[in-house]
Short mmCIF file of C-alpha atoms in Angstrom, two decimals:
data_model
loop_
_atom_site.label_atom_id
_atom_site.label_comp_id
_atom_site.label_asym_id
_atom_site.label_seq_id
_atom_site.Cartn_x
_atom_site.Cartn_y
_atom_site.Cartn_z
CA UNK A 134 -3.18 113.43 -89.59
CA UNK A 135 0.54 113.02 -89.61
CA UNK A 136 1.39 110.69 -92.48
CA UNK A 137 5.18 110.69 -92.19
CA UNK A 138 7.02 108.76 -90.98
CA UNK A 139 4.77 106.19 -92.60
CA UNK A 140 3.32 103.25 -90.70
CA UNK A 141 5.79 101.05 -92.55
CA UNK A 142 8.69 103.14 -91.27
CA UNK A 143 7.38 103.14 -87.70
CA UNK A 144 6.94 99.38 -87.66
CA UNK A 145 10.35 98.73 -89.15
CA UNK A 146 11.85 101.06 -86.55
CA UNK A 147 10.15 99.05 -83.80
CA UNK A 148 11.55 95.89 -85.38
CA UNK A 149 15.06 97.37 -85.43
CA UNK A 150 14.75 98.27 -81.74
CA UNK A 151 13.52 94.78 -80.95
CA UNK A 152 16.53 93.23 -82.65
CA UNK A 153 19.13 95.69 -81.37
CA UNK A 154 18.02 96.16 -77.77
CA UNK A 155 15.69 93.40 -76.65
CA UNK A 156 16.72 90.27 -78.53
CA UNK A 157 20.35 90.24 -77.26
CA UNK A 158 19.12 90.61 -73.68
CA UNK A 159 16.78 87.60 -73.88
CA UNK A 160 18.35 84.27 -72.96
CA UNK A 161 15.30 82.13 -72.23
CA UNK A 162 14.49 79.71 -75.09
CA UNK A 163 10.72 80.25 -75.46
CA UNK A 164 11.09 84.01 -74.99
CA UNK A 165 13.83 84.18 -77.58
CA UNK A 166 11.68 82.28 -80.06
CA UNK A 167 8.83 84.72 -79.33
CA UNK A 168 11.11 87.68 -80.06
CA UNK A 169 12.14 86.14 -83.37
CA UNK A 170 8.49 85.57 -84.27
CA UNK A 171 7.62 89.14 -83.31
CA UNK A 172 10.37 90.40 -85.57
CA UNK A 173 8.80 88.51 -88.43
CA UNK A 174 5.28 89.70 -87.66
CA UNK A 175 6.43 93.32 -87.53
CA UNK A 176 7.99 92.92 -90.97
CA UNK A 177 4.74 91.39 -92.26
CA UNK A 178 2.73 94.29 -90.85
CA UNK A 179 5.09 96.89 -92.33
CA UNK A 180 4.72 95.41 -95.81
CA UNK A 181 0.96 95.22 -95.47
CA UNK A 182 0.66 98.77 -94.16
CA UNK A 183 2.61 100.05 -97.13
CA UNK A 184 0.69 98.26 -99.87
CA UNK A 185 -2.40 96.33 -98.83
CA UNK A 186 -5.12 98.77 -99.89
CA UNK A 187 -3.49 99.30 -103.29
CA UNK A 188 -2.94 95.61 -103.82
CA UNK A 189 -6.51 94.70 -102.90
CA UNK A 190 -7.77 97.34 -105.32
CA UNK A 191 -5.48 96.15 -108.12
CA UNK A 192 -6.28 92.46 -107.65
CA UNK A 193 -9.98 93.11 -107.13
CA UNK A 194 -10.35 95.02 -110.40
CA UNK A 195 -8.49 92.32 -112.31
CA UNK A 196 -10.56 89.54 -110.73
CA UNK A 197 -13.84 91.22 -111.61
CA UNK A 198 -12.69 91.79 -115.20
CA UNK A 199 -12.01 88.04 -115.36
CA UNK A 200 -15.41 87.19 -113.88
CA UNK A 201 -17.13 89.44 -116.42
CA UNK A 202 -15.36 87.57 -119.24
CA UNK A 203 -16.62 84.28 -117.86
CA UNK A 204 -20.16 85.53 -117.31
CA UNK A 205 -20.51 86.82 -120.86
CA UNK A 206 -19.15 83.62 -122.44
CA UNK A 207 -20.28 80.01 -122.72
CA UNK A 208 -18.59 78.97 -119.46
CA UNK A 209 -20.76 81.14 -117.24
CA UNK A 210 -22.98 79.49 -114.64
CA UNK A 211 -25.81 80.72 -112.41
CA UNK A 212 -23.41 80.52 -109.45
CA UNK A 213 -20.96 82.89 -111.16
CA UNK A 214 -23.83 85.23 -112.09
CA UNK A 215 -24.95 85.28 -108.46
CA UNK A 216 -21.45 85.92 -107.13
CA UNK A 217 -20.95 88.81 -109.56
CA UNK A 218 -24.34 90.25 -108.57
CA UNK A 219 -23.35 89.99 -104.90
CA UNK A 220 -20.16 91.89 -105.68
CA UNK A 221 -22.03 94.63 -107.53
CA UNK A 222 -24.53 94.96 -104.69
CA UNK A 223 -21.96 95.00 -101.91
CA UNK A 224 -18.92 96.72 -103.37
CA UNK A 225 -17.67 100.02 -102.02
CA UNK A 226 -15.19 102.67 -103.14
CA UNK A 227 -14.36 103.50 -99.53
CA UNK A 228 -10.66 103.38 -98.72
CA UNK A 229 -11.22 102.50 -95.07
CA UNK A 230 -9.54 99.18 -94.49
CA UNK A 231 -12.60 97.19 -93.39
CA UNK A 232 -14.54 98.41 -96.45
CA UNK A 233 -11.64 97.65 -98.78
CA UNK A 234 -11.37 94.15 -97.28
CA UNK A 235 -15.10 93.54 -97.75
CA UNK A 236 -15.00 94.59 -101.41
CA UNK A 237 -11.88 92.50 -102.00
CA UNK A 238 -13.62 89.52 -100.41
CA UNK A 239 -16.66 89.84 -102.68
CA UNK A 240 -14.40 90.07 -105.73
CA UNK A 241 -12.44 87.05 -104.53
CA UNK A 242 -15.59 84.96 -104.02
CA UNK A 243 -16.82 85.80 -107.51
CA UNK A 244 -13.40 84.99 -108.95
CA UNK A 245 -13.25 81.67 -107.06
CA UNK A 246 -16.48 80.35 -108.56
CA UNK A 247 -15.57 81.72 -111.99
CA UNK A 248 -12.23 79.90 -111.96
CA UNK A 249 -13.99 76.74 -110.85
CA UNK A 250 -16.45 77.07 -113.74
CA UNK A 251 -13.58 77.53 -116.18
CA UNK A 252 -11.81 74.45 -114.83
CA UNK A 253 -14.80 72.26 -115.62
CA UNK A 254 -14.93 73.53 -119.21
CA UNK A 255 -13.10 72.17 -122.22
CA UNK A 256 -11.64 73.66 -125.38
CA UNK A 257 -9.49 76.61 -126.34
CA UNK A 258 -11.50 79.24 -124.46
CA UNK A 259 -11.44 77.22 -121.24
CA UNK A 260 -7.68 76.75 -121.58
CA UNK A 261 -7.14 80.43 -122.26
CA UNK A 262 -9.24 81.45 -119.26
CA UNK A 263 -7.50 78.85 -117.13
CA UNK A 264 -4.17 80.48 -117.93
CA UNK A 265 -5.62 83.95 -117.33
CA UNK A 266 -7.00 82.81 -113.97
CA UNK A 267 -3.63 81.38 -113.01
CA UNK A 268 -1.99 84.70 -113.85
CA UNK A 269 -4.26 86.41 -111.32
CA UNK A 270 -3.50 83.77 -108.70
CA UNK A 271 0.20 84.28 -109.38
CA UNK A 272 -0.26 88.03 -108.89
CA UNK A 273 -1.95 87.41 -105.54
CA UNK A 274 0.79 84.97 -104.57
CA UNK A 275 3.50 87.50 -105.45
CA UNK A 276 1.88 90.02 -103.10
CA UNK A 277 1.56 87.43 -100.33
CA UNK A 278 5.21 86.49 -100.75
CA UNK A 279 6.27 90.12 -100.56
CA UNK A 280 4.42 90.35 -97.23
CA UNK A 281 5.89 87.07 -96.02
CA UNK A 282 9.48 87.96 -96.90
CA UNK A 283 12.08 85.62 -95.47
CA UNK A 284 10.16 83.17 -93.33
CA UNK A 285 11.04 79.87 -91.72
CA UNK A 286 9.79 77.74 -88.85
CA UNK A 287 11.47 79.60 -85.99
CA UNK A 288 12.44 77.32 -83.11
CA UNK A 289 11.72 74.05 -84.91
CA UNK A 290 14.37 71.39 -84.33
CA UNK B 229 3.63 73.29 -62.07
CA UNK B 230 6.32 70.98 -60.59
CA UNK B 231 4.32 70.57 -57.36
CA UNK B 232 1.06 69.84 -59.21
CA UNK B 233 2.81 67.37 -61.45
CA UNK B 234 4.46 65.60 -58.53
CA UNK B 235 1.11 65.31 -56.79
CA UNK B 236 -0.54 63.94 -59.92
CA UNK B 237 2.19 61.40 -60.65
CA UNK B 238 2.09 60.20 -57.03
CA UNK B 239 -1.67 59.78 -57.23
CA UNK B 240 -1.69 57.75 -60.46
CA UNK B 241 1.46 55.68 -59.86
CA UNK B 242 0.49 52.00 -59.96
CA UNK B 243 3.16 51.07 -57.40
CA UNK B 244 2.09 53.66 -54.86
CA UNK B 245 5.34 55.57 -55.01
CA UNK B 246 5.73 59.27 -54.28
CA UNK B 247 7.18 61.53 -56.96
CA UNK B 248 9.36 64.60 -56.70
CA UNK B 249 9.85 66.78 -59.77
CA UNK B 250 13.53 67.72 -59.77
CA UNK B 251 13.43 69.75 -62.97
CA UNK B 252 10.72 71.06 -65.27
CA UNK B 253 11.32 72.91 -68.51
CA UNK B 254 9.16 73.82 -71.51
CA UNK B 255 10.16 72.32 -74.84
CA UNK B 256 10.44 74.93 -77.55
CA UNK B 257 9.61 74.26 -81.17
CA UNK B 258 6.21 72.63 -80.75
CA UNK B 259 3.71 74.82 -82.57
CA UNK B 260 0.36 73.32 -81.71
CA UNK B 261 0.48 72.00 -78.12
CA UNK B 262 2.26 72.95 -74.91
CA UNK B 263 5.17 70.59 -74.38
CA UNK B 264 7.46 70.18 -71.40
CA UNK B 265 10.04 67.75 -70.06
CA UNK B 266 10.17 66.87 -66.39
CA UNK B 267 12.85 65.00 -64.46
CA UNK B 268 11.16 62.88 -61.80
CA UNK B 269 12.67 61.24 -58.71
CA UNK B 270 10.65 58.44 -57.12
CA UNK B 271 10.48 57.45 -53.48
CA UNK B 272 11.96 54.02 -54.32
CA UNK B 273 15.19 55.73 -55.40
CA UNK B 274 14.63 55.49 -59.14
CA UNK B 275 14.46 58.47 -61.45
CA UNK B 276 13.32 59.16 -64.98
CA UNK B 277 12.32 61.86 -67.43
CA UNK B 278 8.80 62.23 -68.80
CA UNK B 279 7.16 64.38 -71.46
CA UNK B 280 3.96 66.38 -70.98
CA UNK B 281 1.77 67.29 -73.92
CA UNK B 282 -1.12 69.58 -73.11
CA UNK B 283 -3.63 71.94 -74.65
CA UNK B 284 -2.85 75.67 -74.75
CA UNK B 285 -5.32 77.96 -72.92
CA UNK B 286 -8.66 78.47 -74.70
CA UNK B 287 -8.32 80.91 -77.61
CA UNK B 288 -4.56 80.53 -77.77
CA UNK B 289 -4.22 77.35 -79.81
CA UNK B 290 -2.82 77.53 -83.31
CA UNK B 291 -5.00 74.56 -84.21
CA UNK B 292 -7.82 72.75 -82.46
CA UNK B 293 -7.40 69.01 -82.14
CA UNK B 294 -8.88 66.45 -79.77
CA UNK B 295 -6.73 65.23 -76.85
CA UNK B 296 -9.24 62.49 -75.95
CA UNK B 297 -8.89 61.08 -79.47
CA UNK B 298 -5.12 61.40 -79.41
CA UNK B 299 -4.93 59.54 -76.11
CA UNK B 300 -7.13 56.73 -77.43
CA UNK B 301 -5.02 56.55 -80.56
CA UNK B 302 -1.74 56.40 -78.66
CA UNK B 303 -3.05 53.53 -76.56
CA UNK B 304 -4.28 51.70 -79.65
CA UNK B 305 -0.95 52.11 -81.42
CA UNK B 306 1.13 50.89 -78.49
CA UNK B 307 3.22 48.01 -79.75
CA UNK B 308 2.29 48.59 -83.39
CA UNK B 309 4.47 51.65 -83.97
CA UNK B 310 7.76 52.70 -82.39
CA UNK B 311 6.91 55.78 -80.35
CA UNK B 312 7.19 57.13 -76.80
CA UNK B 313 4.79 55.07 -74.68
CA UNK B 314 1.71 56.87 -73.35
CA UNK B 315 1.64 56.77 -69.55
CA UNK B 316 -1.17 58.86 -68.10
CA UNK B 317 -3.87 61.25 -69.20
CA UNK B 318 -5.35 64.10 -67.21
CA UNK B 319 -8.55 64.03 -69.24
CA UNK B 320 -10.26 67.04 -67.69
CA UNK B 321 -7.25 69.11 -66.67
CA UNK B 322 -8.24 68.96 -63.02
CA UNK B 323 -4.73 67.92 -61.97
CA UNK B 324 -2.41 69.65 -64.42
CA UNK B 325 -4.49 72.69 -65.35
CA UNK B 326 -5.18 71.58 -68.91
CA UNK B 327 -5.95 68.35 -70.74
CA UNK B 328 -2.55 66.74 -70.72
CA UNK B 329 -0.98 63.48 -71.90
CA UNK B 330 2.06 62.14 -70.04
CA UNK B 331 4.50 60.17 -72.18
CA UNK B 332 7.73 58.29 -71.73
CA UNK B 333 10.73 60.37 -72.67
CA UNK B 334 12.92 58.97 -75.44
CA UNK B 335 16.39 60.33 -74.89
CA UNK B 336 17.76 61.70 -78.09
CA UNK B 337 17.55 64.56 -80.56
CA UNK B 338 14.97 65.01 -83.27
CA UNK B 339 15.95 63.79 -86.71
CA UNK B 340 15.84 67.44 -87.77
CA UNK B 341 18.48 68.29 -85.16
CA UNK B 342 20.57 65.35 -86.33
CA UNK B 343 20.39 66.44 -89.95
CA UNK B 344 21.30 70.07 -89.38
CA UNK B 345 24.27 69.08 -87.23
CA UNK B 346 25.83 66.75 -89.82
CA UNK B 347 29.27 67.90 -90.93
CA UNK B 348 30.00 68.68 -94.54
CA UNK B 349 31.85 66.00 -96.49
CA UNK B 350 34.62 66.57 -99.01
CA UNK B 351 31.90 67.43 -101.54
CA UNK B 352 30.95 70.40 -99.41
CA UNK B 353 27.54 69.05 -98.35
CA UNK B 354 26.59 66.62 -95.59
CA UNK B 355 26.02 62.98 -96.52
CA UNK B 356 22.33 62.38 -95.84
CA UNK B 357 22.06 58.96 -97.53
CA UNK B 358 21.75 56.76 -94.45
CA UNK B 359 19.27 59.15 -92.86
CA UNK B 360 17.26 59.31 -96.05
CA UNK B 361 16.99 55.51 -96.07
CA UNK B 362 16.03 55.46 -92.39
CA UNK B 363 13.38 58.09 -92.98
CA UNK B 364 11.85 56.12 -95.85
CA UNK B 365 11.91 52.94 -93.76
CA UNK B 366 10.16 54.70 -90.88
CA UNK B 367 7.46 55.96 -93.20
CA UNK B 368 7.07 52.59 -94.91
CA UNK B 369 6.81 50.82 -91.55
CA UNK B 370 4.02 53.19 -90.52
CA UNK B 371 2.18 52.50 -93.76
CA UNK B 372 2.46 48.76 -93.17
CA UNK B 373 0.57 48.90 -89.86
CA UNK B 374 -2.62 46.88 -89.88
CA UNK B 375 -5.35 49.49 -89.63
CA UNK B 376 -7.51 47.16 -87.58
CA UNK B 377 -5.44 48.18 -84.52
CA UNK B 378 -7.16 51.56 -84.59
CA UNK B 379 -10.64 50.18 -85.26
CA UNK B 380 -13.14 52.07 -83.16
CA UNK B 381 -10.70 54.96 -82.70
CA UNK B 382 -10.26 56.37 -86.20
CA UNK B 383 -12.77 56.51 -89.04
CA UNK B 384 -12.16 53.65 -91.47
CA UNK B 385 -13.03 54.76 -94.99
CA UNK B 386 -13.36 51.76 -97.27
CA UNK B 387 -13.53 53.32 -100.71
CA UNK B 388 -10.43 55.13 -102.01
CA UNK B 389 -12.25 57.20 -104.63
CA UNK B 390 -14.82 58.41 -102.15
CA UNK B 391 -12.11 59.13 -99.59
CA UNK B 392 -10.06 61.15 -102.08
CA UNK B 393 -13.14 63.11 -103.09
CA UNK B 394 -13.76 64.01 -99.45
CA UNK B 395 -10.14 65.04 -99.01
CA UNK B 396 -10.25 67.26 -102.10
CA UNK B 397 -13.52 68.73 -100.89
CA UNK B 398 -11.75 69.97 -97.78
CA UNK B 399 -10.24 72.71 -99.94
CA UNK B 400 -13.73 73.90 -100.86
CA UNK B 401 -14.91 73.61 -97.26
CA UNK B 402 -11.89 75.63 -96.10
CA UNK B 403 -12.80 78.34 -98.59
CA UNK B 404 -16.48 78.36 -97.65
CA UNK B 405 -15.78 78.47 -93.92
CA UNK B 406 -13.13 81.16 -94.00
CA UNK B 407 -13.66 84.82 -93.20
CA UNK B 408 -12.61 85.90 -96.69
CA UNK B 409 -12.22 84.37 -100.13
CA UNK B 410 -9.05 82.39 -100.78
CA UNK B 411 -9.32 81.72 -104.53
CA UNK B 412 -6.41 79.28 -104.54
CA UNK B 413 -8.61 76.74 -102.78
CA UNK B 414 -11.33 76.20 -105.36
CA UNK B 415 -8.74 76.32 -108.12
CA UNK B 416 -6.62 73.58 -106.59
CA UNK B 417 -9.72 71.52 -105.71
CA UNK B 418 -10.90 71.61 -109.32
CA UNK B 419 -7.43 70.71 -110.59
CA UNK B 420 -6.96 67.83 -108.14
CA UNK B 421 -10.39 66.45 -109.00
CA UNK B 422 -9.52 66.45 -112.70
CA UNK B 423 -6.12 64.76 -112.26
CA UNK B 424 -6.73 61.88 -109.83
CA UNK B 425 -3.86 59.38 -109.58
CA UNK B 426 -4.20 55.58 -109.46
CA UNK B 427 -5.57 54.34 -106.12
CA UNK B 428 -3.65 52.70 -103.27
CA UNK B 429 -4.88 50.78 -100.24
CA UNK B 430 -5.91 53.10 -97.42
CA UNK B 431 -3.45 53.02 -94.54
CA UNK B 432 -2.48 54.80 -91.33
CA UNK B 433 -1.39 58.34 -92.23
CA UNK B 434 0.55 60.34 -89.64
CA UNK B 435 -0.34 63.60 -91.40
CA UNK B 436 2.47 65.66 -89.86
CA UNK B 437 5.30 63.44 -91.00
CA UNK B 438 8.41 65.59 -90.79
CA UNK B 439 11.81 65.28 -89.21
CA UNK B 440 11.00 67.42 -86.15
CA UNK B 441 8.43 64.76 -85.24
CA UNK B 442 10.95 61.91 -85.25
CA UNK B 443 13.09 61.34 -82.15
CA UNK B 444 16.29 59.38 -82.75
CA UNK B 445 17.37 57.21 -79.82
CA UNK B 446 20.89 56.14 -78.90
CA UNK B 447 20.71 53.16 -81.26
CA UNK B 448 19.62 55.33 -84.16
CA UNK B 449 16.05 54.01 -84.07
CA UNK B 450 13.23 56.41 -84.99
CA UNK B 451 10.34 57.15 -82.61
CA UNK B 452 7.40 59.01 -84.13
CA UNK B 453 5.69 61.70 -82.05
CA UNK B 454 2.82 64.17 -82.45
CA UNK B 455 -0.14 62.06 -83.58
CA UNK B 456 -2.88 64.65 -83.31
CA UNK B 457 -3.74 64.71 -87.04
CA UNK B 458 -3.38 60.99 -87.71
CA UNK B 459 -6.10 59.31 -89.77
CA UNK B 460 -6.72 56.46 -92.17
CA UNK B 461 -6.04 57.69 -95.67
CA UNK B 462 -3.83 57.47 -98.73
CA UNK B 463 -0.25 56.71 -97.64
CA UNK B 464 1.08 59.09 -100.29
CA UNK B 465 -0.28 61.92 -98.14
CA UNK B 466 2.73 61.43 -95.83
CA UNK B 467 5.12 61.36 -98.79
CA UNK B 468 3.68 64.58 -100.17
CA UNK B 469 3.50 66.31 -96.83
CA UNK B 470 7.09 65.43 -96.05
CA UNK B 471 8.15 66.95 -99.38
CA UNK B 472 6.21 70.17 -98.77
CA UNK B 473 7.30 70.58 -95.18
CA UNK B 474 10.96 69.86 -95.74
CA UNK B 475 11.01 72.32 -98.63
CA UNK B 476 10.25 74.99 -96.00
CA UNK B 477 12.46 73.48 -93.27
CA UNK B 478 15.32 71.67 -94.96
CA UNK B 479 17.15 69.61 -95.76
CA UNK B 480 14.69 67.93 -98.11
CA UNK B 481 15.91 64.34 -98.31
CA UNK B 482 13.45 63.53 -101.11
CA UNK B 483 14.69 66.38 -103.30
CA UNK B 484 18.29 65.23 -102.80
CA UNK B 485 17.56 61.98 -104.67
CA UNK B 486 13.92 61.72 -105.80
CA UNK B 487 14.31 58.48 -107.76
CA UNK B 488 16.24 56.70 -105.02
CA UNK B 489 13.86 57.93 -102.33
CA UNK B 490 10.75 56.70 -104.13
CA UNK B 491 12.38 53.45 -105.29
CA UNK B 492 13.21 52.54 -101.70
CA UNK B 493 9.70 53.44 -100.56
CA UNK B 494 8.23 51.22 -103.28
CA UNK B 495 10.51 48.34 -102.29
CA UNK B 496 9.56 48.64 -98.64
CA UNK B 497 5.84 48.93 -99.22
CA UNK B 498 5.32 46.86 -102.35
CA UNK B 499 3.47 49.73 -104.01
CA UNK B 500 3.79 50.03 -107.79
CA UNK B 501 5.67 52.64 -109.78
CA UNK B 502 2.40 53.56 -111.44
CA UNK B 503 1.12 54.66 -108.03
CA UNK B 504 4.31 56.05 -106.50
CA UNK B 505 6.33 58.26 -108.83
CA UNK B 506 7.38 61.92 -109.09
CA UNK B 507 4.01 62.93 -110.59
CA UNK B 508 1.91 61.36 -107.84
CA UNK B 509 4.39 62.74 -105.31
CA UNK B 510 3.74 66.23 -106.69
CA UNK B 511 -0.01 65.59 -106.61
CA UNK B 512 0.03 64.57 -102.97
CA UNK B 513 2.44 67.37 -102.08
CA UNK B 514 -0.46 69.65 -102.87
CA UNK B 515 -3.30 67.51 -101.57
CA UNK B 516 -1.75 66.38 -98.29
CA UNK B 517 -1.03 69.90 -97.13
CA UNK B 518 -4.75 70.56 -96.73
CA UNK B 519 -4.93 68.88 -93.30
CA UNK B 520 -2.49 71.25 -91.64
CA UNK B 521 -3.37 74.14 -93.96
CA UNK B 522 -7.04 74.01 -92.95
CA UNK B 523 -6.05 74.06 -89.28
CA UNK B 524 -3.83 77.11 -89.72
CA UNK B 525 -6.50 78.84 -91.83
CA UNK B 526 -9.02 78.08 -89.09
CA UNK B 527 -6.73 79.75 -86.57
CA UNK B 528 -6.50 82.86 -88.74
CA UNK B 529 -10.29 82.92 -89.10
CA UNK B 530 -10.75 82.58 -85.35
CA UNK B 531 -8.39 85.50 -84.82
CA UNK B 532 -10.28 87.62 -87.36
CA UNK B 533 -13.51 86.84 -85.50
CA UNK B 534 -11.94 87.72 -82.16
CA UNK B 535 -12.06 84.14 -80.88
CA UNK B 536 -8.32 83.51 -80.92
CA UNK B 537 -5.23 85.53 -80.23
CA UNK B 538 -1.56 84.98 -79.77
CA UNK B 539 1.73 85.36 -81.49
CA UNK B 540 1.83 81.76 -82.72
CA UNK B 541 -1.36 82.20 -84.72
CA UNK B 542 -0.23 85.51 -86.23
CA UNK B 543 3.23 84.24 -87.04
CA UNK B 544 2.02 81.04 -88.64
CA UNK B 545 -0.31 82.84 -91.05
CA UNK B 546 2.77 83.01 -93.29
CA UNK B 547 2.60 79.23 -93.64
CA UNK B 548 -0.59 79.74 -95.65
CA UNK B 549 1.42 81.58 -98.28
CA UNK B 550 3.88 78.68 -98.38
CA UNK B 551 0.86 76.45 -98.97
CA UNK B 552 -0.44 78.66 -101.79
CA UNK B 553 2.94 78.52 -103.47
CA UNK B 554 2.95 74.72 -103.25
CA UNK B 555 -0.59 74.53 -104.62
CA UNK B 556 0.38 76.59 -107.63
CA UNK B 557 3.51 74.53 -108.24
CA UNK B 558 1.57 71.28 -108.22
CA UNK B 559 -1.27 72.39 -110.48
CA UNK B 560 -0.08 72.83 -114.03
CA UNK B 561 -1.62 75.17 -116.57
CA UNK B 562 -2.85 73.84 -119.92
CA UNK B 563 -0.13 74.06 -122.53
CA UNK B 564 -0.29 76.74 -125.18
CA UNK B 565 -1.15 75.37 -128.59
CA UNK B 566 0.72 77.10 -131.42
#
């Protein structure tokens, strides 16, 4: 396949064309708002195309490492055990997007119940794991914010 | 559309007049429903403007809400809340092509439009004080409405603790029902459960209380619109939601003077400082967002399943990230012990 220009570059080029050629020619209110929304969506897609598989892999590995810490300690629950087992049974090393999404989802579900188990615990270990869980959520949020970029409620007034 | 609307208005007019639609234009900026303004001329020589509020085509709605319920609610609230009066309802879409509510038109800009058009003062920033007070008074007036006026229309929870538990549980339900894991949701649910604030009486909650949903008439009076998410709940939900929303679409009148904003709200409602303070505001800034958040998440899930499409749904997915950021801000980590 032809990998360059990258999908990110192609989408950003489409966005530039939208802004330079189409947006100035649109006068109608709803259509102009739609163009502005499209511009934003193209930027979102460009950022995702450039990074999403790598980010899902990075976050997924970190989430499962967290879950394994919870499972092997006193805060583990049967629900966390089951979610980790579901991850192990369903995970894939495939880089195809649907497969990567499915593996990321399984890791996220295991992480969700592990964080919940930690939140119901007390003591130094629970506090430490709470902070570690937050760090992973902050990592995910940073990636989401990089995809979102500058975003506002277009057309709201 | 103008011809269909004219025919419908003529058919339902109580005085037997015939309508002509002189102008019809979509209203931009509404994210969930199709909105339009029509200028109508009547056969008796009078004229007026009306507002139409209808459902988008199937599979194109950002969020799914119930027009039948909204119509019943608008009728129940008539006289209890200052808002554009509901006029007619095409309940099956047989006249107007979609379920559609016809409302009086209040001439005037939204409060959001008023705020962003204010000139800068000598200090370099606009003076929002009067508008901030008006906003608080509008919210307080809503929260003073006797909930018996919506008896039989809205669910009437009678136990605050149980109600709050159900509201918190919506985060878990949103996670369970979504097409992929969203780990923020169970985290914030667990945190909110562990940090419940003091209770307040359950009141009418608008649930999308923000300045784009307030029309300011020529006398400066506020008219609340967009009641599709309204329910009986904790009044601090509106405080928190306003804070979250206006952080994304400023100016944030609460952030400009948090103490003054909350003090006025307490004076107007009689609620205590124990119940209404910056900490509980932060708590409800996280909790209250779940109503709209869950709707937007549902739209994203429907799109992933192939049951929804459209630019509005795709574009608004970014609002979920805004929500995640707010959740994280509201939920504090345990402090490190040296």
